[in-house]
CSV table of N, CA, C and O in Angstrom, one decimal:
chain,number,residue,atom,x,y,z
A,1,MET,N,-15.8,-34.7,-2.9
A,1,MET,CA,-14.3,-34.1,-3.2
A,1,MET,C,-14.1,-33.1,-2.4
A,1,MET,O,-12.9,-32.9,-1.7
A,2,ALA,N,-14.9,-32.0,-2.6
A,2,ALA,CA,-14.8,-30.9,-1.7
A,2,ALA,C,-14.6,-31.0,-0.1
A,2,ALA,O,-13.9,-30.2,0.3
A,3,ASP,N,-15.6,-31.8,0.0
A,3,ASP,CA,-15.6,-32.1,1.6
A,3,ASP,C,-14.2,-32.6,2.1
A,3,ASP,O,-13.8,-32.2,3.4
A,4,ASP,N,-13.9,-33.5,1.4
A,4,ASP,CA,-12.3,-34.0,1.7
A,4,ASP,C,-11.2,-32.8,1.7
A,4,ASP,O,-10.3,-32.8,2.7
A,5,THR,N,-11.4,-32.1,0.7
A,5,THR,CA,-10.4,-30.9,0.7
A,5,THR,C,-10.5,-30.0,1.9
A,5,THR,O,-9.3,-29.5,2.7
A,6,VAL,N,-11.8,-29.9,2.2
A,6,VAL,CA,-12.0,-29.0,3.3
A,6,VAL,C,-11.5,-29.6,4.8
A,6,VAL,O,-11.0,-29.0,5.9
A,7,GLN,N,-11.7,-30.9,5.0
A,7,GLN,CA,-11.5,-31.8,6.1
A,7,GLN,C,-9.9,-31.7,6.3
A,7,GLN,O,-9.3,-31.5,7.3
A,8,VAL,N,-9.3,-31.7,5.2
A,8,VAL,CA,-7.8,-31.9,5.2
A,8,VAL,C,-7.3,-30.5,5.5
A,8,VAL,O,-6.4,-30.4,6.5
A,9,GLU,N,-7.7,-29.5,5.0
A,9,GLU,CA,-7.2,-27.9,5.6
A,9,GLU,C,-7.8,-27.6,7.0
A,9,GLU,O,-6.7,-27.3,7.5
A,10,LEU,N,-8.9,-28.2,7.3
A,10,LEU,CA,-9.3,-28.1,8.8
A,10,LEU,C,-8.3,-28.7,9.7
A,10,LEU,O,-7.8,-28.3,10.8
A,11,GLU,N,-7.8,-29.9,9.5
A,11,GLU,CA,-6.8,-30.7,10.1
A,11,GLU,C,-5.5,-30.0,10.1
A,11,GLU,O,-4.9,-29.9,11.2
A,12,ARG,N,-5.2,-29.5,9.1
A,12,ARG,CA,-3.7,-28.6,9.0
A,12,ARG,C,-3.7,-27.5,9.7
A,12,ARG,O,-2.8,-27.3,10.6
A,13,LEU,N,-4.8,-26.8,9.8
A,13,LEU,CA,-5.0,-25.6,10.8
A,13,LEU,C,-5.2,-25.9,12.1
A,13,LEU,O,-4.5,-24.9,12.9
A,14,ARG,N,-5.9,-27.1,12.4
A,14,ARG,CA,-5.6,-27.5,13.9
A,14,ARG,C,-4.3,-27.7,14.3
A,14,ARG,O,-3.9,-27.4,15.6
A,15,ALA,N,-3.5,-28.7,13.4
A,15,ALA,CA,-2.1,-28.7,13.8
A,15,ALA,C,-1.3,-27.5,14.0
A,15,ALA,O,-0.5,-27.4,14.8
A,16,GLU,N,-1.6,-26.7,13.1
A,16,GLU,CA,-0.7,-25.4,13.0
A,16,GLU,C,-1.1,-24.5,14.3
A,16,GLU,O,-0.2,-24.0,14.9
A,17,ASN,N,-2.2,-24.6,14.4
A,17,ASN,CA,-2.7,-23.8,15.8
A,17,ASN,C,-2.2,-24.5,17.0
A,17,ASN,O,-1.5,-23.7,17.8
A,18,GLU,N,-2.1,-25.8,17.3
A,18,GLU,CA,-1.6,-26.4,18.3
A,18,GLU,C,0.0,-26.1,18.3
A,18,GLU,O,0.5,-25.9,19.6
A,19,ALA,N,0.7,-26.2,17.1
A,19,ALA,CA,2.1,-25.7,17.3
A,19,ALA,C,2.3,-24.4,17.7
A,19,ALA,O,3.1,-24.2,18.4
A,20,LEU,N,1.4,-23.4,17.3
A,20,LEU,CA,1.6,-22.0,17.6
A,20,LEU,C,1.5,-21.9,19.4
A,20,LEU,O,2.2,-21.0,19.8
A,21,LYS,N,0.4,-22.7,20.0
A,21,LYS,CA,0.0,-22.8,21.1
A,21,LYS,C,1.3,-23.1,22.0
A,21,LYS,O,1.6,-22.5,22.9
A,22,ARG,N,1.8,-24.4,21.5
A,22,ARG,CA,3.0,-24.8,22.5
A,22,ARG,C,4.2,-24.0,22.2
A,22,ARG,O,4.8,-23.6,23.1
A,23,ARG,N,4.5,-23.0,21.2
A,23,ARG,CA,5.3,-22.1,21.2
A,23,ARG,C,5.2,-21.0,21.9
A,23,ARG,O,6.2,-20.5,22.8
A,24,ALA,N,4.0,-20.5,22.1
A,24,ALA,CA,3.6,-19.3,22.6
A,24,ALA,C,3.8,-19.6,24.3
A,24,ALA,O,4.3,-18.8,25.0
A,25,THR,N,3.6,-20.9,24.8
A,25,THR,CA,3.9,-21.2,26.1
A,25,THR,C,5.2,-21.4,26.6
A,25,THR,O,5.3,-22.0,27.7
A,26,LYS,N,6.4,-21.5,25.8
A,26,LYS,CA,7.5,-21.9,26.0
A,26,LYS,C,8.3,-21.0,26.9
A,26,LYS,O,9.1,-21.2,27.5
A,27,GLY,N,7.8,-19.6,27.1
A,27,GLY,CA,8.4,-18.7,28.2
A,27,GLY,C,9.2,-17.7,27.1
A,27,GLY,O,9.2,-17.4,26.1
A,28,VAL,N,10.1,-17.1,28.1
A,28,VAL,CA,10.9,-16.2,27.5
A,28,VAL,C,12.2,-16.6,27.2
A,28,VAL,O,12.8,-17.5,27.7
A,29,THR,N,12.6,-16.3,25.9
A,29,THR,CA,14.0,-16.9,25.2
A,29,THR,C,14.7,-15.8,24.6
A,29,THR,O,14.2,-14.5,24.5
A,30,LEU,N,16.0,-16.1,24.4
A,30,LEU,CA,17.0,-15.2,24.0
A,30,LEU,C,17.5,-15.8,22.9
A,30,LEU,O,17.7,-16.9,22.5
A,31,LYS,N,17.9,-14.6,21.8
A,31,LYS,CA,18.6,-15.0,20.6
A,31,LYS,C,19.3,-13.9,19.9
A,31,LYS,O,18.9,-12.7,20.3
A,32,VAL,N,20.4,-14.1,19.5
A,32,VAL,CA,21.2,-13.0,18.8
A,32,VAL,C,20.6,-12.7,17.4
A,32,VAL,O,20.3,-13.8,16.7
A,33,SER,N,20.3,-11.4,17.2
A,33,SER,CA,19.5,-11.1,15.8
A,33,SER,C,20.6,-11.0,14.8
A,33,SER,O,21.9,-11.2,15.2
A,34,GLU,N,20.2,-10.9,13.7
A,34,GLU,CA,21.0,-10.8,12.4
A,34,GLU,C,22.1,-9.7,12.5
A,34,GLU,O,23.3,-10.0,11.9
A,35,LYS,N,21.6,-8.5,13.2
A,35,LYS,CA,22.6,-7.4,13.3
A,35,LYS,C,23.5,-7.5,14.4
A,35,LYS,O,24.3,-6.5,14.7
A,36,GLY,N,23.3,-8.6,15.3
A,36,GLY,CA,24.3,-8.6,16.4
A,36,GLY,C,23.9,-8.2,17.8
A,36,GLY,O,24.4,-8.1,18.6
A,37,GLY,N,22.4,-7.7,17.8
A,37,GLY,CA,21.8,-7.6,18.9
A,37,GLY,C,21.2,-8.6,19.6
A,37,GLY,O,21.4,-9.9,19.2
A,38,VAL,N,20.9,-8.4,20.9
A,38,VAL,CA,20.3,-9.6,21.8
A,38,VAL,C,18.7,-9.3,21.7
A,38,VAL,O,18.3,-8.2,22.2
A,39,SER,N,18.0,-10.2,21.3
A,39,SER,CA,16.4,-10.0,21.2
A,39,SER,C,15.9,-10.9,22.4
A,39,SER,O,16.4,-12.2,22.4
A,40,VAL,N,15.0,-10.6,23.1
A,40,VAL,CA,14.2,-11.3,24.0
A,40,VAL,C,12.8,-11.6,23.3
A,40,VAL,O,12.1,-10.5,23.2
A,41,TYR,N,12.5,-12.7,23.3
A,41,TYR,CA,10.9,-13.3,22.8
A,41,TYR,C,10.3,-13.6,23.9
A,41,TYR,O,10.6,-14.3,25.1
A,42,GLY,N,8.9,-13.4,23.9
A,42,GLY,CA,8.0,-13.9,25.0
A,42,GLY,C,7.4,-12.8,25.9
A,42,GLY,O,6.7,-13.2,26.7
A,43,LEU,N,7.9,-11.7,25.7
A,43,LEU,CA,7.4,-10.5,26.7
A,43,LEU,C,6.1,-10.1,26.3
A,43,LEU,O,5.3,-9.6,27.0
A,44,GLY,N,5.9,-10.0,24.9
A,44,GLY,CA,4.9,-9.4,24.3
A,44,GLY,C,4.9,-10.0,23.0
A,44,GLY,O,5.2,-11.0,22.6
A,45,ARG,N,4.1,-9.2,22.2
A,45,ARG,CA,3.8,-9.6,20.7
A,45,ARG,C,5.3,-9.7,19.8
A,45,ARG,O,5.3,-10.3,19.0
A,46,PHE,N,5.9,-8.7,20.0
A,46,PHE,CA,7.2,-8.5,19.2
A,46,PHE,C,8.2,-8.6,20.3
A,46,PHE,O,8.4,-8.3,21.3
A,47,PRO,N,9.6,-8.9,19.8
A,47,PRO,CA,11.0,-9.1,20.6
A,47,PRO,C,11.3,-7.8,21.1
A,47,PRO,O,11.2,-6.8,20.3
A,48,VAL,N,12.1,-7.8,22.0
A,48,VAL,CA,12.7,-6.4,22.6
A,48,VAL,C,14.2,-6.7,22.0
A,48,VAL,O,14.8,-7.6,22.4
A,49,THR,N,14.8,-5.6,21.2
A,49,THR,CA,16.1,-6.1,20.7
A,49,THR,C,17.0,-5.0,21.1
A,49,THR,O,16.5,-3.8,20.6
A,50,LEU,N,18.2,-5.1,21.7
A,50,LEU,CA,18.9,-4.1,22.1
A,50,LEU,C,20.3,-4.7,22.0
A,50,LEU,O,20.7,-5.8,21.8
A,51,TYR,N,21.4,-3.6,21.6
A,51,TYR,CA,22.9,-4.2,21.5
A,51,TYR,C,23.4,-4.3,22.7
A,51,TYR,O,22.8,-4.0,24.0
A,52,LYS,N,24.5,-5.0,23.0
A,52,LYS,CA,25.2,-5.4,24.1
A,52,LYS,C,25.4,-4.2,25.1
A,52,LYS,O,25.0,-4.3,26.4
A,53,GLU,N,25.8,-3.1,24.6
A,53,GLU,CA,26.0,-1.9,25.5
A,53,GLU,C,24.7,-1.5,26.2
A,53,GLU,O,24.6,-1.1,27.3
A,54,GLN,N,23.7,-1.4,25.3
A,54,GLN,CA,22.3,-1.3,25.8
A,54,GLN,C,21.8,-2.2,27.0
A,54,GLN,O,21.4,-1.6,27.9
A,55,TRP,N,21.9,-3.4,26.5
A,55,TRP,CA,21.4,-4.3,27.7
A,55,TRP,C,22.2,-4.0,28.9
A,55,TRP,O,21.7,-4.1,30.1
A,56,GLU,N,23.9,-3.9,28.9
A,56,GLU,CA,24.6,-3.6,30.1
A,56,GLU,C,24.2,-2.3,30.9
A,56,GLU,O,23.9,-2.3,32.0
A,57,LYS,N,23.9,-1.3,30.0
A,57,LYS,CA,23.3,-0.1,30.9
A,57,LYS,C,22.1,-0.4,31.3
A,57,LYS,O,21.7,0.2,32.4
A,58,LEU,N,21.2,-1.0,30.6
A,58,LEU,CA,19.7,-1.3,31.1
A,58,LEU,C,19.7,-2.5,32.5
A,58,LEU,O,19.3,-1.9,33.7
A,59,LEU,N,20.7,-3.1,32.4
A,59,LEU,CA,20.9,-4.1,33.6
A,59,LEU,C,21.6,-3.4,34.8
A,59,LEU,O,21.3,-3.8,35.9
A,60,GLY,N,22.5,-2.2,34.6
A,60,GLY,CA,23.0,-1.5,35.4
A,60,GLY,C,22.1,-0.7,36.5
A,60,GLY,O,22.2,-0.3,37.3
A,61,MET,N,20.8,-0.4,35.7
A,61,MET,CA,19.7,0.4,36.2
A,61,MET,C,18.7,-0.5,37.0
A,61,MET,O,17.5,-0.1,37.2
A,62,ALA,N,19.1,-1.8,37.0
A,62,ALA,CA,18.1,-2.5,37.5
A,62,ALA,C,17.4,-2.1,38.9
A,62,ALA,O,16.2,-2.3,39.1
A,63,ASP,N,18.3,-1.7,39.8
A,63,ASP,CA,18.0,-1.1,41.2
A,63,ASP,C,17.0,0.0,40.8
A,63,ASP,O,15.8,0.3,41.8
A,64,ASP,N,17.4,0.8,39.9
A,64,ASP,CA,16.6,2.3,39.9
A,64,ASP,C,15.4,1.8,39.3
A,64,ASP,O,14.2,2.7,39.4
A,65,ILE,N,15.3,0.8,38.2
A,65,ILE,CA,13.8,0.5,37.6
A,65,ILE,C,13.0,-0.1,38.8
A,65,ILE,O,11.9,0.1,38.8
A,66,ARG,N,13.7,-1.0,39.6
A,66,ARG,CA,12.7,-1.6,40.6
A,66,ARG,C,12.3,-0.4,41.5
A,66,ARG,O,10.9,-0.4,41.8
A,67,ALA,N,13.1,0.3,42.1
A,67,ALA,CA,12.6,1.6,42.7
A,67,ALA,C,11.7,2.2,42.2
A,67,ALA,O,10.5,2.8,42.5
A,68,PHE,N,11.7,2.8,40.7
A,68,PHE,CA,10.6,3.5,40.2
A,68,PHE,C,9.4,2.7,40.0
A,68,PHE,O,8.3,3.4,40.1
A,69,LEU,N,9.5,1.3,39.9
A,69,LEU,CA,8.2,0.7,39.9
A,69,LEU,C,7.4,0.6,41.0
A,69,LEU,O,6.3,0.7,41.3
A,70,MET,N,8.1,0.6,42.2
A,70,MET,CA,7.7,0.7,43.7
A,70,MET,C,7.0,2.0,43.9
A,70,MET,O,6.0,2.0,44.2
A,71,GLU,N,7.6,3.0,43.3
A,71,GLU,CA,7.5,4.4,43.7
A,71,GLU,C,6.0,4.8,43.0
A,71,GLU,O,5.3,5.6,43.2
A,72,HIS,N,6.0,4.1,41.7
A,72,HIS,CA,4.8,4.6,40.8
A,72,HIS,C,3.7,3.3,40.7
A,72,HIS,O,2.8,3.3,39.8
A,73,GLU,N,3.6,2.5,41.6
A,73,GLU,CA,2.8,1.3,41.8
A,73,GLU,C,1.5,1.6,41.5
A,73,GLU,O,0.6,0.9,40.7
A,74,ALA,N,1.0,2.6,42.0
A,74,ALA,CA,-0.5,3.1,41.9
A,74,ALA,C,-0.6,3.6,40.7
A,74,ALA,O,-1.9,3.4,40.0
A,75,GLU,N,0.0,3.9,39.7
A,75,GLU,CA,-0.2,4.5,38.4
A,75,GLU,C,0.0,3.3,37.4
A,75,GLU,O,-0.5,3.6,36.2
A,76,LEU,N,0.8,2.4,37.7
A,76,LEU,CA,1.0,1.4,36.9
A,76,LEU,C,-0.2,0.4,36.6
A,76,LEU,O,-0.8,0.0,37.7
A,77,LYS,N,-0.2,-0.4,35.6
A,77,LYS,CA,-1.3,-1.5,35.2
A,77,LYS,C,-0.5,-2.6,35.1
A,77,LYS,O,0.6,-2.7,34.4
A,78,THR,N,-1.1,-3.6,35.3
A,78,THR,CA,-0.7,-4.9,34.9
A,78,THR,C,-1.3,-5.7,33.7
A,78,THR,O,-2.5,-5.7,33.9
A,79,LYS,N,-0.8,-6.4,33.2
A,79,LYS,CA,-1.4,-7.1,32.0
A,79,LYS,C,-2.0,-8.5,32.6
A,79,LYS,O,-1.2,-9.2,33.2
A,80,GLU,N,-3.2,-8.6,32.2
A,80,GLU,CA,-3.6,-10.0,33.0
A,80,GLU,C,-3.3,-11.1,32.0
A,80,GLU,O,-3.3,-10.9,30.5
A,81,LYS,N,-3.0,-12.2,32.5
A,81,LYS,CA,-2.6,-13.2,31.7
A,81,LYS,C,-3.7,-13.9,30.7
A,81,LYS,O,-4.9,-14.0,31.5
A,82,GLU,N,-3.7,-14.3,29.6
A,82,GLU,CA,-4.9,-15.0,29.0
A,82,GLU,C,-4.7,-16.4,29.3
A,82,GLU,O,-3.7,-17.1,29.5
A,83,SER,N,-5.9,-16.9,29.3
A,83,SER,CA,-6.1,-18.2,29.8
A,83,SER,C,-6.4,-18.9,28.3
A,83,SER,O,-6.5,-18.9,27.3
């Protein structure tokens, strides 16, 4: 009887693991947060959440950010993709 319980639990965990893997490979998504901010999921472990005005300010700086990245290329690290 205990073997059956262990087997059922193992199958449940495998299914849950597969569901999490599928969700993780979904890519970058956007969502409106409970407090009215815009959350970006899929960049890292936690979402990045900013209010509309903050996103507009950040997006307005896009050229400056790109220039900064190019200027500091040698100092910056890249996160390797997990396989």
